[in-house]
N, C-alpha and C. Protein backbone atom coordinates (compact mmCIF):
# COMPACT_ATOMS: atom_id res chain seq x y z
N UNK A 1 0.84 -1.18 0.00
CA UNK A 1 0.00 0.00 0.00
C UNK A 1 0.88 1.24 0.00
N UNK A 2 0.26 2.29 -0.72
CA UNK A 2 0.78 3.35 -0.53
C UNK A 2 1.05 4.25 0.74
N UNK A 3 2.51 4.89 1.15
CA UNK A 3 2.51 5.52 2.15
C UNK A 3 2.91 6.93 2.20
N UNK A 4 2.02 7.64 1.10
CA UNK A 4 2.89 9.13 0.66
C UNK A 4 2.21 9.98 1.59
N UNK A 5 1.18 9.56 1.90
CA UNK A 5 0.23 10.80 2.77
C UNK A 5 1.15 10.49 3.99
N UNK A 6 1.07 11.93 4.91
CA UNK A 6 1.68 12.05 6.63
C UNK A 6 0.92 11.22 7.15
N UNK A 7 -0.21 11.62 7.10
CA UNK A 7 -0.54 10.62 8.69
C UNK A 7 -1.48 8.56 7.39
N UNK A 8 -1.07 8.16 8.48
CA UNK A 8 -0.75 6.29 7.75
C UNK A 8 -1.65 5.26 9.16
N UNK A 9 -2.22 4.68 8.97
CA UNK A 9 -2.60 3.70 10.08
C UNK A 9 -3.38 4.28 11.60
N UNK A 10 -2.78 3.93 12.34
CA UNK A 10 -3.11 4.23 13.54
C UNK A 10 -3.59 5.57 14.03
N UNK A 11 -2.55 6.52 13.19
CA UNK A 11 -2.87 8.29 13.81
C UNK A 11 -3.63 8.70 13.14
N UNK A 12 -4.21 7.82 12.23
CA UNK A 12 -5.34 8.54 10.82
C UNK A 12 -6.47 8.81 11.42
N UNK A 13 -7.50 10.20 10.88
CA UNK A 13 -8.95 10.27 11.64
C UNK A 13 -9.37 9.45 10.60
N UNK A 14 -10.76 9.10 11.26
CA UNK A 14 -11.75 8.37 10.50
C UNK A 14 -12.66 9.27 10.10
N UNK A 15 -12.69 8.98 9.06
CA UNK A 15 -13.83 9.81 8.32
C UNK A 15 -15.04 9.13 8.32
N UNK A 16 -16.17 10.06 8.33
CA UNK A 16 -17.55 9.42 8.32
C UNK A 16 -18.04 10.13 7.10
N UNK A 17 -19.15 9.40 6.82
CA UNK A 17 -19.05 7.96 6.77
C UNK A 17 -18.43 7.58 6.28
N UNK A 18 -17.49 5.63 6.70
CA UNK A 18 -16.45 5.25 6.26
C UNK A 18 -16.23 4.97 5.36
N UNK A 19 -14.78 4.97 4.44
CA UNK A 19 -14.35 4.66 3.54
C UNK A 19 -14.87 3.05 2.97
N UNK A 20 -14.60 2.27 4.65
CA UNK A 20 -15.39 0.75 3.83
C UNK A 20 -16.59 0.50 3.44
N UNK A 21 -17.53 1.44 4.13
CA UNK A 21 -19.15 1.82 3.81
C UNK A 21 -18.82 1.94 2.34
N UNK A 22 -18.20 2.77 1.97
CA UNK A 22 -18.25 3.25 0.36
C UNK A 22 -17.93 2.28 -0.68
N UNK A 23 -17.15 1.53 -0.27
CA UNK A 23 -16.11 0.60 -0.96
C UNK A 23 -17.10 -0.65 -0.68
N UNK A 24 -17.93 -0.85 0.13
CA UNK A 24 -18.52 -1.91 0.44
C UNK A 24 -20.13 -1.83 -0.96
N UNK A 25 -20.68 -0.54 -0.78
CA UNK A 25 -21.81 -0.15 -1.36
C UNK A 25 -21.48 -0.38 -2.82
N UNK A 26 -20.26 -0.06 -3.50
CA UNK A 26 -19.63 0.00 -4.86
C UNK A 26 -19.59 -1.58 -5.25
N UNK A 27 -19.15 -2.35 -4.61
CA UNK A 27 -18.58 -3.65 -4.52
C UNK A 27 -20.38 -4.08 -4.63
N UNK A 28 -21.01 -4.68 -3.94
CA UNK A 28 -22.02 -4.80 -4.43
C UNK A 28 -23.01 -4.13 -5.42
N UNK A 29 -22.80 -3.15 -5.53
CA UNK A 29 -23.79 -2.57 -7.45
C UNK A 29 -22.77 -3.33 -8.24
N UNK A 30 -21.99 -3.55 -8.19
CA UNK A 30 -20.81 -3.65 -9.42
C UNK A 30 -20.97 -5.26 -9.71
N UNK A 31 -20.86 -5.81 -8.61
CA UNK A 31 -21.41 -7.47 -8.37
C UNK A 31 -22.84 -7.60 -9.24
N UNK A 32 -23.60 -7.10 -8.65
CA UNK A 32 -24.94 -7.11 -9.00
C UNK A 32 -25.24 -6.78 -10.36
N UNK A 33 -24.31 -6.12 -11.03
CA UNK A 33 -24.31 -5.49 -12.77
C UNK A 33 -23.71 -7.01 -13.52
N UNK A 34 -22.45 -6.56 -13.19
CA UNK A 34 -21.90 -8.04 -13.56
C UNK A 34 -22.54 -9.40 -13.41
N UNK A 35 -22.89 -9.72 -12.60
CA UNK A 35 -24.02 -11.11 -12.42
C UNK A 35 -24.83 -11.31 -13.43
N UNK A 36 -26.14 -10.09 -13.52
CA UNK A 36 -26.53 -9.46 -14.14
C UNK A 36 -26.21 -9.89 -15.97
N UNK A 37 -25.18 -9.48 -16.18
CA UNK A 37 -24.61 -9.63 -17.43
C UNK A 37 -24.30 -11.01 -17.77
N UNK A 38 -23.24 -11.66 -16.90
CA UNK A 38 -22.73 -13.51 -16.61
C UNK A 38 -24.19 -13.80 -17.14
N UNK A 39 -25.06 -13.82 -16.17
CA UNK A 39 -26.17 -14.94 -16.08
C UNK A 39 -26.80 -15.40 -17.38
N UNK A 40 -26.33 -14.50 -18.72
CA UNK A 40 -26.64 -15.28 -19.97
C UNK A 40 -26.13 -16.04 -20.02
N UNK A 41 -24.84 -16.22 -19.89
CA UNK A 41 -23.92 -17.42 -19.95
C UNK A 41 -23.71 -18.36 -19.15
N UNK A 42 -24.67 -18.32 -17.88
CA UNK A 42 -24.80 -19.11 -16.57
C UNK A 42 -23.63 -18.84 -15.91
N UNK A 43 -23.13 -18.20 -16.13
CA UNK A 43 -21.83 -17.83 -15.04
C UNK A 43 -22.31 -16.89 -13.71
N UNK A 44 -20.97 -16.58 -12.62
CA UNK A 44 -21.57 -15.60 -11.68
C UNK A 44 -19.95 -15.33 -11.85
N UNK A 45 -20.20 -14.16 -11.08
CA UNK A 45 -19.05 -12.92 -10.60
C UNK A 45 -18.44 -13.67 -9.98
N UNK A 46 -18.00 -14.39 -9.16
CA UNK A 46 -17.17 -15.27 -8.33
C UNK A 46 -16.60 -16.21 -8.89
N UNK A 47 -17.40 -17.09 -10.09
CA UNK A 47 -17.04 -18.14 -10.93
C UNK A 47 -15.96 -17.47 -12.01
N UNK A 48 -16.84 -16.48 -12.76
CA UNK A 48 -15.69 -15.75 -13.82
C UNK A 48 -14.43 -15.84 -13.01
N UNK A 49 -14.73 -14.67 -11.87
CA UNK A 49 -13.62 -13.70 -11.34
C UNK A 49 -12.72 -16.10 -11.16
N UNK A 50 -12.77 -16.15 -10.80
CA UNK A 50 -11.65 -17.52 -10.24
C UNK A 50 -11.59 -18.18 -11.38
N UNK A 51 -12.23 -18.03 -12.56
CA UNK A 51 -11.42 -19.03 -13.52
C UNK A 51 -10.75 -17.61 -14.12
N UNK A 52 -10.90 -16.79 -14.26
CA UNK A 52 -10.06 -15.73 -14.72
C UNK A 52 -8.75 -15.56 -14.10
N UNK A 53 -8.74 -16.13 -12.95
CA UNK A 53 -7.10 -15.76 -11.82
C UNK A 53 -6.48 -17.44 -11.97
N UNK A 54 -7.06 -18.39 -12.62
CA UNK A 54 -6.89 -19.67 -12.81
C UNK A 54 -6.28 -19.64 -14.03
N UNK A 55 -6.85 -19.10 -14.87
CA UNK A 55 -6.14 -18.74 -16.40
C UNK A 55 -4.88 -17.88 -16.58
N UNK A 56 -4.88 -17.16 -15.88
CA UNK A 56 -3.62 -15.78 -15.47
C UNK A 56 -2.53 -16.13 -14.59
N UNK A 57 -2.90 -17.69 -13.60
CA UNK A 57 -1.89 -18.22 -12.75
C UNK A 57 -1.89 -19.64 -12.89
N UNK A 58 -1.95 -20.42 -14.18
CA UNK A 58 -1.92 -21.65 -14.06
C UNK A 58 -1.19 -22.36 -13.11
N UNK A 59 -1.41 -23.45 -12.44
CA UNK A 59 -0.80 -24.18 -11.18
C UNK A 59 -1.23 -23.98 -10.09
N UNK A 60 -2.09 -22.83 -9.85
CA UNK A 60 -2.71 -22.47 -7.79
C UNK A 60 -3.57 -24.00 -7.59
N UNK A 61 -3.23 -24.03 -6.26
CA UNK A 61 -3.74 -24.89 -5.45
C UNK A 61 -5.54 -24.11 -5.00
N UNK A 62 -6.25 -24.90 -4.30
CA UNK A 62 -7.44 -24.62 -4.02
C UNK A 62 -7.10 -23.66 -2.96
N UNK A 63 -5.95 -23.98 -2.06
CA UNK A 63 -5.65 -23.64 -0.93
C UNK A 63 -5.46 -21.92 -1.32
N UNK A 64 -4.66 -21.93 -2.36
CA UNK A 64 -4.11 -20.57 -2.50
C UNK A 64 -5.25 -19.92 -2.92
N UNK A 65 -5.63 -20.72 -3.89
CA UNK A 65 -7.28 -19.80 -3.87
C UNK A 65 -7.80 -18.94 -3.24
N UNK A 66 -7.94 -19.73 -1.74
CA UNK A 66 -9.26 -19.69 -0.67
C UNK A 66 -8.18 -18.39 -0.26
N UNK A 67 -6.51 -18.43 0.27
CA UNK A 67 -6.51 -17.42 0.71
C UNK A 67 -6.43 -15.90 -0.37
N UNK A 68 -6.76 -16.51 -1.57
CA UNK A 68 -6.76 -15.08 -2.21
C UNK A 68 -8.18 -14.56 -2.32
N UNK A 69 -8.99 -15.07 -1.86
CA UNK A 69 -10.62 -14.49 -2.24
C UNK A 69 -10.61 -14.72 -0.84
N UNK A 70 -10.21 -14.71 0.16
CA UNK A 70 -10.72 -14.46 1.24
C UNK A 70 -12.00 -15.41 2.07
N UNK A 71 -12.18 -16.74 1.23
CA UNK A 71 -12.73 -17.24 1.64
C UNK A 71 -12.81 -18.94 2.12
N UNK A 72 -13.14 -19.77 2.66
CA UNK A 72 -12.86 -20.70 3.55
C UNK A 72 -12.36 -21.82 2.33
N UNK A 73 -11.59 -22.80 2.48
CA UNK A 73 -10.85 -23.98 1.76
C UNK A 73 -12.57 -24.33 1.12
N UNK A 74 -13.64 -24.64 1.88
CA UNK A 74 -14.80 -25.27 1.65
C UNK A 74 -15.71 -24.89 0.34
N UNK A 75 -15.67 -23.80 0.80
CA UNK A 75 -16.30 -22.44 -0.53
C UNK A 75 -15.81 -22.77 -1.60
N UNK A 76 -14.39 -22.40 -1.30
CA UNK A 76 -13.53 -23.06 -2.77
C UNK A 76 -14.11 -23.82 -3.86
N UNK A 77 -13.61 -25.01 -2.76
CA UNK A 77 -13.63 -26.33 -3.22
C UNK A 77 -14.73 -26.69 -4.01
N UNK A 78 -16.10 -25.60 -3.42
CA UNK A 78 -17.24 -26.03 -4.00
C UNK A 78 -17.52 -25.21 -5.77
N UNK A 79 -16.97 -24.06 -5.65
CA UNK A 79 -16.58 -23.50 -6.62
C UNK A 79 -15.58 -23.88 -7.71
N UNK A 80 -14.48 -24.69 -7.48
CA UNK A 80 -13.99 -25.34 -7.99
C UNK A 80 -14.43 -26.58 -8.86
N UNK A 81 -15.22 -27.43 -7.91
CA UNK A 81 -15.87 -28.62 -8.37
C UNK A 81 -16.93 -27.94 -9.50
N UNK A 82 -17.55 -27.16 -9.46
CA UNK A 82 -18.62 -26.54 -10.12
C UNK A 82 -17.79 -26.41 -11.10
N UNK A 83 -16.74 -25.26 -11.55
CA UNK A 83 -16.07 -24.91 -13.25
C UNK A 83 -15.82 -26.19 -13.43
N UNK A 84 -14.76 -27.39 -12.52
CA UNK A 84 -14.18 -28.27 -13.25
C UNK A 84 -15.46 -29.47 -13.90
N UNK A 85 -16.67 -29.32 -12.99
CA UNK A 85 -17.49 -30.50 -13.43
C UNK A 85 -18.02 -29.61 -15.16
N UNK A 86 -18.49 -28.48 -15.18
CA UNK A 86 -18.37 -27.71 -16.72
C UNK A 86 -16.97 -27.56 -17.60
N UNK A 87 -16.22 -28.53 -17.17
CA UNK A 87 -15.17 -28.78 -17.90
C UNK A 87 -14.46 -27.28 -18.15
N UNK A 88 -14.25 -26.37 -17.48
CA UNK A 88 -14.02 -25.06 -17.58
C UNK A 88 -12.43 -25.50 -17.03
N UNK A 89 -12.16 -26.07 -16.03
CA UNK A 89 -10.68 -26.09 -15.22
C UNK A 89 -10.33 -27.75 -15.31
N UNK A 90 -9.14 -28.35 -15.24
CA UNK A 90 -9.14 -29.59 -14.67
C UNK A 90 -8.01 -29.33 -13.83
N UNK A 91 -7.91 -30.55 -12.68
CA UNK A 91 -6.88 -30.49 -11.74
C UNK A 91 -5.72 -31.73 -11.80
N UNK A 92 -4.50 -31.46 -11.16
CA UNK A 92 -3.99 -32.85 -11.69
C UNK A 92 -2.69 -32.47 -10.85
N UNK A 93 -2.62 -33.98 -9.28
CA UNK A 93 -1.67 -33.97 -8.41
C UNK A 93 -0.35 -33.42 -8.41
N UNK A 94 -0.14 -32.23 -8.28
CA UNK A 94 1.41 -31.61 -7.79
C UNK A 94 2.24 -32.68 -7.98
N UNK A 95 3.62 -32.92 -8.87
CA UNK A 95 4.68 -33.96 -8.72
C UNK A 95 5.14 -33.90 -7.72
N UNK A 96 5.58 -33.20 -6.73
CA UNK A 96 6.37 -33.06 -5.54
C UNK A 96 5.81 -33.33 -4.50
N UNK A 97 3.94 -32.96 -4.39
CA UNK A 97 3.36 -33.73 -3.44
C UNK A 97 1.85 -33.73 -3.63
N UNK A 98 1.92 -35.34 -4.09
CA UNK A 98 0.68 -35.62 -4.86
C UNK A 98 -0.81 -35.04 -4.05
N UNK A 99 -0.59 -34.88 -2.89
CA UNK A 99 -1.92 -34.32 -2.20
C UNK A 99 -2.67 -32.68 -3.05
N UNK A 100 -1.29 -32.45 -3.46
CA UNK A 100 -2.06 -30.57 -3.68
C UNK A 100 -2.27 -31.15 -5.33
N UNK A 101 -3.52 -30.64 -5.51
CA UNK A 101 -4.01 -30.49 -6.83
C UNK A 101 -4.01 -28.87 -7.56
N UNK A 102 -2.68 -29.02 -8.68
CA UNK A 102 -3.01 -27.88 -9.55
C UNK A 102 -3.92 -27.66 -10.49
N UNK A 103 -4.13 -26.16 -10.62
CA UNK A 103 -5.30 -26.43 -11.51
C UNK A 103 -4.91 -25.58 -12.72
N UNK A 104 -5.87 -26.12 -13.88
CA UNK A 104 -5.46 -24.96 -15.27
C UNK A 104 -6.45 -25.37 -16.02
N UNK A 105 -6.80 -24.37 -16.73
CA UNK A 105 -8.09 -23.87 -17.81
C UNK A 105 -7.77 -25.10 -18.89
N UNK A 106 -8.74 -25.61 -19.24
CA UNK A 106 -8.91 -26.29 -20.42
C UNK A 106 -9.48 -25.51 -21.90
N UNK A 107 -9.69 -25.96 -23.04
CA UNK A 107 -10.05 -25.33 -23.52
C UNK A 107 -11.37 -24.72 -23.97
N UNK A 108 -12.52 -25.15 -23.22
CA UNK A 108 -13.75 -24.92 -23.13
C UNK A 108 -14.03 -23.59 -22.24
N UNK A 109 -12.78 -23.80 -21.13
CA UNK A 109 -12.72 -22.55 -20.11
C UNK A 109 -11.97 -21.99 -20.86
N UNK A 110 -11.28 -21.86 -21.68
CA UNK A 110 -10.51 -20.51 -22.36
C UNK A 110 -11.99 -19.84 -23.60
N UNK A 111 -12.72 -20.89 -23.96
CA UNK A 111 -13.54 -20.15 -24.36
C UNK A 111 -14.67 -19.32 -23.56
N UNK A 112 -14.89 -19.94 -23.04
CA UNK A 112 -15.93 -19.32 -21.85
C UNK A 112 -15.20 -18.08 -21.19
N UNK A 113 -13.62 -18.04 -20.89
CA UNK A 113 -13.10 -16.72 -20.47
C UNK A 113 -13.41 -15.90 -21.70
N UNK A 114 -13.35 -15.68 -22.90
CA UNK A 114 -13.62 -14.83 -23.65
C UNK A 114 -14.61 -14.66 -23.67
N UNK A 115 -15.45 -15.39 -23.97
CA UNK A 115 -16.99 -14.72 -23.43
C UNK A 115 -17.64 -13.82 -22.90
N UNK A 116 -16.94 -13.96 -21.36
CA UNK A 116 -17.04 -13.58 -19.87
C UNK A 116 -16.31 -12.34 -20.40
N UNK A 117 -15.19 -11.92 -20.66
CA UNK A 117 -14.23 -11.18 -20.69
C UNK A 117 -15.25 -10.11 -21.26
N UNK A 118 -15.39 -10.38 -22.25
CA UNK A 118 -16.75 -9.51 -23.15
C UNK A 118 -18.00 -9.07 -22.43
N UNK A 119 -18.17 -9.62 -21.95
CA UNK A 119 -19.32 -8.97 -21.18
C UNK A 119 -18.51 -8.36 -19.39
N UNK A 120 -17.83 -8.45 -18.77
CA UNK A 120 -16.97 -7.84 -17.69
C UNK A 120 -16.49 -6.47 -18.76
N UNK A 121 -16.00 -6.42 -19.61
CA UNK A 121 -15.35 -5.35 -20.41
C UNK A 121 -16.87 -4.42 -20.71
N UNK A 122 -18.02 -4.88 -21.13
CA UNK A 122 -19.33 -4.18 -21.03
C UNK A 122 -19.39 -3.20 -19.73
N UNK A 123 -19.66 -4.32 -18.81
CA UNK A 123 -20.19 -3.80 -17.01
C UNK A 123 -18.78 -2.52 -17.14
N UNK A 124 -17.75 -3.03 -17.11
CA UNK A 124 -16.52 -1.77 -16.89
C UNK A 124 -16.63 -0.71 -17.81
N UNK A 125 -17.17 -0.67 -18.60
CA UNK A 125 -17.12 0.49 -19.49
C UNK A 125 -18.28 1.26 -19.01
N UNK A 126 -19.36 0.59 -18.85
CA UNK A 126 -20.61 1.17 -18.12
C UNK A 126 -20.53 1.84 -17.01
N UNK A 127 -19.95 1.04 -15.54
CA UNK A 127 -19.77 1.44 -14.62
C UNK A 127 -18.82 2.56 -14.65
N UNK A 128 -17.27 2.57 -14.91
CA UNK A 128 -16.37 3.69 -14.82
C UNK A 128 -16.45 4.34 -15.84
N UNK A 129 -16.93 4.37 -16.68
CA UNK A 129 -17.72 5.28 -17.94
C UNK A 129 -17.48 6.71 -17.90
N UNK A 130 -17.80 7.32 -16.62
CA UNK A 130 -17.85 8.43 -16.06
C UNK A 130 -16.89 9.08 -15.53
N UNK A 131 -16.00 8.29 -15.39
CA UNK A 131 -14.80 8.51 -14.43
C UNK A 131 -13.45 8.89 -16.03
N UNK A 132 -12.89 9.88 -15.28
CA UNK A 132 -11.60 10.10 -16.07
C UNK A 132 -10.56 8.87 -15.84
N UNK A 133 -10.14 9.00 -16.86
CA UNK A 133 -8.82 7.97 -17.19
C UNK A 133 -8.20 7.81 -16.01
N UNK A 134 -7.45 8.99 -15.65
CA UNK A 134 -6.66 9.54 -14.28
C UNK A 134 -7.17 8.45 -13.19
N UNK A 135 -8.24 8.65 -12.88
CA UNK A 135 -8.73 8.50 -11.60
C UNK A 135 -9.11 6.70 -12.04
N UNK A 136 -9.68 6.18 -13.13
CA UNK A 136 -10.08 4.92 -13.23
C UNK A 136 -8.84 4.43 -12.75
N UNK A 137 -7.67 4.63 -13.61
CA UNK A 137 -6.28 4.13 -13.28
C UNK A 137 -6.11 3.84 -11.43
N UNK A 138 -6.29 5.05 -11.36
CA UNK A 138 -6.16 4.88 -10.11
C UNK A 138 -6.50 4.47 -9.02
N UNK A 139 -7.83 4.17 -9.33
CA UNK A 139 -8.89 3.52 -8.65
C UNK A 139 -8.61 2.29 -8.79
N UNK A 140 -7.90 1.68 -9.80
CA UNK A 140 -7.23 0.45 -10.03
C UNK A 140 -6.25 0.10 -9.03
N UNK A 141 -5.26 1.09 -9.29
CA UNK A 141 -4.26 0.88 -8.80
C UNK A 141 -4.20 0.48 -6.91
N UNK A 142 -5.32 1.49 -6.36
CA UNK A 142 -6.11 1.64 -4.88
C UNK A 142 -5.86 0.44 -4.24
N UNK A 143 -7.55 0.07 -5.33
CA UNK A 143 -8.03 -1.53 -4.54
C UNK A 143 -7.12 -2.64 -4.78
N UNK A 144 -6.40 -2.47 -5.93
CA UNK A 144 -5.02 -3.51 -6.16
C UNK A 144 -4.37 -3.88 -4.68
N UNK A 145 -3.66 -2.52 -4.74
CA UNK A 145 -2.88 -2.42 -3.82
C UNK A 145 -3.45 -2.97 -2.04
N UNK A 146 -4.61 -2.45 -1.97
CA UNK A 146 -5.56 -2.78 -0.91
C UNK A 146 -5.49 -4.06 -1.03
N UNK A 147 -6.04 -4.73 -1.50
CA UNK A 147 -6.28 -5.84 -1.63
C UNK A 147 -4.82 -6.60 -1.36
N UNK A 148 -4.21 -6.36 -1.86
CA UNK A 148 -2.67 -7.07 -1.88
C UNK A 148 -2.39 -6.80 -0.56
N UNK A 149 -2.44 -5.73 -0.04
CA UNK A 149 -2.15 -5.72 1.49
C UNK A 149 -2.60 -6.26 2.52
N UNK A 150 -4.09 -6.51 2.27
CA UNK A 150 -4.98 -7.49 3.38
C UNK A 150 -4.91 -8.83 2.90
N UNK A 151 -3.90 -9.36 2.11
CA UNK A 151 -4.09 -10.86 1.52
C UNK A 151 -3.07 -11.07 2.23
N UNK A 152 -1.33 -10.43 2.41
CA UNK A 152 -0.52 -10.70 2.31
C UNK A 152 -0.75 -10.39 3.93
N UNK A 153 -1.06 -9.50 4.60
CA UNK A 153 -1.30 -9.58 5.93
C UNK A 153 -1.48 -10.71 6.26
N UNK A 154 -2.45 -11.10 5.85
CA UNK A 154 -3.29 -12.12 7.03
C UNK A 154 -2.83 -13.67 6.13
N UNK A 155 -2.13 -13.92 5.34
CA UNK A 155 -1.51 -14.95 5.01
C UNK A 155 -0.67 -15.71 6.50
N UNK A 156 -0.70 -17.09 5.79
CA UNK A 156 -0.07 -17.28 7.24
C UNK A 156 1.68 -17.57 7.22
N UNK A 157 2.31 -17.56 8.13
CA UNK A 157 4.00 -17.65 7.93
C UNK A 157 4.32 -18.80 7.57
N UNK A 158 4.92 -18.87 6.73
CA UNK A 158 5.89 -20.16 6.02
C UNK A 158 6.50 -20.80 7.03
């Protein structure tokens, strides 16, 4: 995360209403557009979004998954089973230790990512539409960074 502003963490005021209020309210319209759009294709925002980071990182484990979406090994798994039973992902035992299953897009899921891609590229043009270049960028760059910081936080130590 960025640390150019003086005051950082702890000595920061809170502004009302909060920044996560805002970020929280955005995050769901944006979900809800996108869904919205997927659901011709029977997809959802969660399904795209993980075969899209599956395609971009061939080899993650379920495990790494769960801690990059923030959500439990179980969730995953069930999300997982779902693309791979639509032949979207297949998995196939780690050589070094057959327990972890990597995963990678087949080619039914590389079509279905274009698809998806096409209609996510819709919702984004719609939604930040309004917004200058400047600031979309940056707004990118934000939640990136955000995000990267609360993943890598709360990861656990090697």
């Amino acid at each position: 995360m960025s640390t150019s502003k003086a005051s950082t963490g702890a000595d920061r005021a809170i502004l009302r209403p909060r920044a996560m209020f805002f970020l929280n309210q955005a995050n769901h319209a944006v979900r809800s557009r996108l869904d919205a759009a997927l659901a011709a294709v029977e997809m959802t925002g969660i399904q795209y979004t993980v075969l899209s980071v599956i395609g971009r990182h061939e080899g993650l484990s379920s495990a790494e998954l769960s801690r990059r979406f923030f959500v439990t090994p179980q969730t995953m798994n069930e999300l997982i089973g779902l693309l791979e039973r639509r032949d979207y992902i297949v998995r196939k035992a780690d050589p070094a230790n057959r327990r972890i299953l990597r995963m990678s897009v087949t080619d039914t899921g590389r079509g279905m990512l274009e698809t998806c891609d096409a209609l996510a590229d819709a919702v984004e043009r719609d939604v930040f539409g309004g917004m200058a270049d400047e600031d979309y960028r940056r707004l990118c760059e934000l939640t990136r960074d955000l995000a990267r910081h609360l993943r890598t936080r709360d990861e656990p130590a090697a």
